[in-house]
Coordinates of C-alpha atoms in Angstrom, one line a residue:
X24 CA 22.0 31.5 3.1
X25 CA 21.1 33.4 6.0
X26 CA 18.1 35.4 4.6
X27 CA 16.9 32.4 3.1
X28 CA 16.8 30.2 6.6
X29 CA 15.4 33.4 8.1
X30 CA 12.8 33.4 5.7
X31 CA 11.7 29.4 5.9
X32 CA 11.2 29.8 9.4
X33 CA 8.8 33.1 9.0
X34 CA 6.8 30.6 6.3
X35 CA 6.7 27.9 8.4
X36 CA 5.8 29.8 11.6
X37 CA 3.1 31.5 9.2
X38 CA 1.4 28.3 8.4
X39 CA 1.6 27.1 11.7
X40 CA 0.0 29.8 13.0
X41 CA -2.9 29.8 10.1
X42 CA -3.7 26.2 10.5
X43 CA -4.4 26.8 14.4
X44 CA -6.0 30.2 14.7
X45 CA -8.2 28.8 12.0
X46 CA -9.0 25.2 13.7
X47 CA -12.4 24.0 15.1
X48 CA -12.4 22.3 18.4
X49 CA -14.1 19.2 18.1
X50 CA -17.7 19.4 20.3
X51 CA -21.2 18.0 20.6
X52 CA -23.4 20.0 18.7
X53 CA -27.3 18.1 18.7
X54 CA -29.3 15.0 19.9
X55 CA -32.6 14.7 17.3
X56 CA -35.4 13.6 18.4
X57 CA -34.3 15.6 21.8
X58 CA -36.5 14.0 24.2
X59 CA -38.1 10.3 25.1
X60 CA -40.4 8.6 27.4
X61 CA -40.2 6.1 30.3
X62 CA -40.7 2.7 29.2
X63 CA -39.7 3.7 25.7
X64 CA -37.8 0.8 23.5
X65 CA -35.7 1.4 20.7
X66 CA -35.7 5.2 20.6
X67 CA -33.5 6.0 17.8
X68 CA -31.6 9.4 18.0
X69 CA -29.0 11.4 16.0
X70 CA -26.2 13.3 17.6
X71 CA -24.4 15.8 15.8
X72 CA -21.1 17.4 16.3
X73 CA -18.2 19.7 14.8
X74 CA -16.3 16.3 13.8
X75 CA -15.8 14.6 16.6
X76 CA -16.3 11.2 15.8
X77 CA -13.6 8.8 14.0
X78 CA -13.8 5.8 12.0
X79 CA -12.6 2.8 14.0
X80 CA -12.6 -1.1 14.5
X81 CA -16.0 -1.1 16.2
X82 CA -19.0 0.1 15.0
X83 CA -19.3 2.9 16.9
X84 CA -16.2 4.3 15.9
X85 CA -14.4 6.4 18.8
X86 CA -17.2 6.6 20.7
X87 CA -15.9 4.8 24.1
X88 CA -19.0 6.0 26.1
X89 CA -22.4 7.9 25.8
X90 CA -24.6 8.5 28.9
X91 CA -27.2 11.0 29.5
X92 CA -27.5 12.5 33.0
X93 CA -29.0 15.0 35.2
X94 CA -26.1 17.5 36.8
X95 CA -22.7 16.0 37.2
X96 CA -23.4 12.2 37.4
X97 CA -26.8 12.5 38.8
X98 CA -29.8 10.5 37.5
X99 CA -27.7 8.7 34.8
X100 CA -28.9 6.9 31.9
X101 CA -25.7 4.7 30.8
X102 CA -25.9 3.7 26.9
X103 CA -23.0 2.4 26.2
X104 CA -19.9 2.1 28.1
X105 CA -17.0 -0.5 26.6
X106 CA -14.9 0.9 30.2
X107 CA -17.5 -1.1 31.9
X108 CA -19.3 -3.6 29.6
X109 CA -22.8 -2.0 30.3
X110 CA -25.2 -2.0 27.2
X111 CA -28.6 -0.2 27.0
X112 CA -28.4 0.5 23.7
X113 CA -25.7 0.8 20.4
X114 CA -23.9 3.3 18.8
X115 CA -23.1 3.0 15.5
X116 CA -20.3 6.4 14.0
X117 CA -21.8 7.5 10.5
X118 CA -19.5 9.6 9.3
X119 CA -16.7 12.7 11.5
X120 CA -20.4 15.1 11.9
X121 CA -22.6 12.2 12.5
X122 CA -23.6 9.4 14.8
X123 CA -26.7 7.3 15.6
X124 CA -27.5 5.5 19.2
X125 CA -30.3 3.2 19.7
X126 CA -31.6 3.2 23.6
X127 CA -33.8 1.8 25.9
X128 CA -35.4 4.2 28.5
X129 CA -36.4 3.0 31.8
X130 CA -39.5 3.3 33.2
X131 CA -38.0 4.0 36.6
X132 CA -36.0 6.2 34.9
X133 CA -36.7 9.7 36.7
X134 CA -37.8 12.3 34.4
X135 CA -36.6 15.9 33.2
X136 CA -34.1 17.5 31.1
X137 CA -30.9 15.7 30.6
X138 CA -27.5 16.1 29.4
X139 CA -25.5 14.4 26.7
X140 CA -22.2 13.6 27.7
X141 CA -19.9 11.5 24.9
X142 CA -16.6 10.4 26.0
X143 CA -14.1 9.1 22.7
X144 CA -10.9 7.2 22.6
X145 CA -7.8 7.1 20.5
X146 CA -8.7 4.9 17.6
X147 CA -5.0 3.4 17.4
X148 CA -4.7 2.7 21.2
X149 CA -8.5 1.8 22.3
X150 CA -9.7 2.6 25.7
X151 CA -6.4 5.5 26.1
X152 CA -6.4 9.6 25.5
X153 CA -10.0 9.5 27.0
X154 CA -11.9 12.8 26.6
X155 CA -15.4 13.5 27.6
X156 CA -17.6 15.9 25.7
X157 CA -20.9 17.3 27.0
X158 CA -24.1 18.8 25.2
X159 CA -25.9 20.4 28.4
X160 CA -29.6 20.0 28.9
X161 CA -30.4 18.7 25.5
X162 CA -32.7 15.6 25.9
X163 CA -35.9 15.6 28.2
X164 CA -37.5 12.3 29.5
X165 CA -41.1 12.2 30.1
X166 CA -43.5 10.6 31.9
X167 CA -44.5 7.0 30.5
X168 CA -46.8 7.4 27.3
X169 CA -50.4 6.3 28.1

């Protein structure tokens, strides 16, 4: 009986350790198209990540916020943000590798290379376990198109 508990626990300690040696951490991986103008409407981007996004009530899935800003919280370009209400845009999850956002970009908005930052919720208790993902210097606003 002994040899036979000491042995369940090395298999169960195996797996454990397999399945998370072997796990990858959820991240932001693209933005395409990577860059817009001021005064565009209606850009329509993809953002890609290492399944990060959830299936969830809303449309955007787990997505609780997606901004785009220049340093930490400088020059920010809110999207979305159910913490807050604001919407310059939508979100809509396509599948755990996979979501779409539709935006409006300023024309006041100042211009230069920006950085993707994606906060999610927990899909069973919305607007809780916050965490905040960020895709550096991946989209660049330019000047108005003429």
């Amino acid at each position: 009986f002994f040899l036979n508990l000491m042995s369940m626990k090395l298999l169960y300690s195996s797996v454990f350790f397999l399945l998370f040696s072997f796990s990858v951490s959820a991240q932001l991986t693209g933005i395409n198209p990577n860059s817009g103008f001021a005064t565009q409407n209606n850009l329509t981007t993809t953002i890609t990540s290492a399944g990060l996004f959830q299936y969830a009530i809303t449309q955007s899935g787990n997505i609780y916020e997606v901004h785009l800003e220049q340093g930490a919280g400088v020059n920010v370009l809110s999207i979305m943000d159910f913490g807050t209400g604001w919407w310059n845009g939508a979100c809509t999850y396509v599948d755990p590798n996979t979501a779409t956002l539709v935006f409006n970009i300023p024309g006041n908005q100042v211009t230069g290379v920006y950085d993707l930052v994606v906060t999610t919720t927990d899909v069973n208790f919305w607007g809780s376990n916050l965490q905040t993902f960020t895709l550096p210097a991946c989209f660049t606003i330019n000047p108005p198109d003429r």
